[in-house]
Amino acid sequence: VQLVESGGGSVQAGGSLRLSCAASAHTYSSYCMGWFRQAPGKEREGVAAKYTALGILYYADSVKGRFTISQDNAKNTVYLQMTGLKPEDTAMYYCAARAYCPDTATMTRSEVYEYWGQGTQVTVS
């Protein structure tokens, strides 16, 4: 599975962006999909993830109520809609895929994901 992110950019605080992650394989729709971010000098952190097969959805506390993860299986694409952006949301954002996520704890661990995109930069000023 190849993943390609897009949609990043520079916005002012309070603005919105929608990140897209296009997958190469239609089988992605059965995968556990996650969005992670990494700011300079900081560890990669899980932002949001979903695993439709088990109905599991995860959001980091820092983005709850502001970010929404969704997917369009017809387009083989996962989205991260970001609203109310804050300067602390500035980071490189990555999407990732894993064939199976048994629980929420697994979804938040970047090291378990098998496939990664190249990242898209989000800058909030």
PDB file of N, CA and C in Angstrom, residues 14-17 65-67 81-86 89:
ATOM      1  N   GLY A  14      -6.938  29.772  13.982  1.00  0.00           N
ATOM      2  CA  GLY A  14      -8.379  29.784  13.822  1.00  0.00           C
ATOM      3  C   GLY A  14      -8.841  29.282  12.472  1.00  0.00           C
ATOM      4  N   GLY A  15      -7.917  29.129  11.558  1.00  0.00           N
ATOM      5  CA  GLY A  15      -8.253  28.677  10.219  1.00  0.00           C
ATOM      6  C   GLY A  15      -8.454  27.178  10.135  1.00  0.00           C
ATOM      7  N   SER A  16      -8.696  26.722   8.904  1.00  0.00           N
ATOM      8  CA  SER A  16      -8.985  25.307   8.666  1.00  0.00           C
ATOM      9  C   SER A  16      -8.164  24.773   7.499  1.00  0.00           C
ATOM     10  N   LEU A  17      -7.906  23.497   7.543  1.00  0.00           N
ATOM     11  CA  LEU A  17      -7.273  22.782   6.442  1.00  0.00           C
ATOM     12  C   LEU A  17      -7.856  21.377   6.392  1.00  0.00           C
ATOM     13  N   GLY A  65     -12.721  17.619  19.121  1.00  0.00           N
ATOM     14  CA  GLY A  65     -13.639  18.714  18.860  1.00  0.00           C
ATOM     15  C   GLY A  65     -13.187  19.644  17.753  1.00  0.00           C
ATOM     16  N   ARG A  66     -11.947  19.482  17.315  1.00  0.00           N
ATOM     17  CA  ARG A  66     -11.426  20.351  16.249  1.00  0.00           C
ATOM     18  C   ARG A  66     -11.075  19.579  14.978  1.00  0.00           C
ATOM     19  N   PHE A  67     -10.602  18.345  15.139  1.00  0.00           N
ATOM     20  CA  PHE A  67     -10.190  17.538  13.991  1.00  0.00           C
ATOM     21  C   PHE A  67     -11.184  16.392  13.793  1.00  0.00           C
ATOM     22  N   GLN A  81      -9.890  16.522   8.572  1.00  0.00           N
ATOM     23  CA  GLN A  81     -10.410  17.874   8.553  1.00  0.00           C
ATOM     24  C   GLN A  81      -9.984  18.565   9.838  1.00  0.00           C
ATOM     25  N   MET A  82      -9.288  19.673   9.690  1.00  0.00           N
ATOM     26  CA  MET A  82      -8.758  20.390  10.851  1.00  0.00           C
ATOM     27  C   MET A  82      -9.373  21.779  10.901  1.00  0.00           C
ATOM     28  N   THR A  83     -10.005  22.092  12.004  1.00  0.00           N
ATOM     29  CA  THR A  83     -10.599  23.405  12.204  1.00  0.00           C
ATOM     30  C   THR A  83     -10.057  24.013  13.494  1.00  0.00           C
ATOM     31  N   GLY A  84     -10.264  25.299  13.657  1.00  0.00           N
ATOM     32  CA  GLY A  84      -9.781  25.952  14.865  1.00  0.00           C
ATOM     33  C   GLY A  84      -8.295  25.748  15.089  1.00  0.00           C
ATOM     34  N   LEU A  85      -7.523  25.829  14.022  1.00  0.00           N
ATOM     35  CA  LEU A  85      -6.099  25.523  14.118  1.00  0.00           C
ATOM     36  C   LEU A  85      -5.372  26.498  15.037  1.00  0.00           C
ATOM     37  N   LYS A  86      -4.395  25.929  15.750  1.00  0.00           N
ATOM     38  CA  LYS A  86      -3.601  26.683  16.709  1.00  0.00           C
ATOM     39  C   LYS A  86      -2.132  26.604  16.313  1.00  0.00           C
ATOM     40  N   ASP A  89      -0.397  23.350  16.570  1.00  0.00           N
ATOM     41  CA  ASP A  89      -0.706  22.292  15.597  1.00  0.00           C
ATOM     42  C   ASP A  89       0.330  22.248  14.479  1.00  0.00           C
TER      43      ASP A  89
END
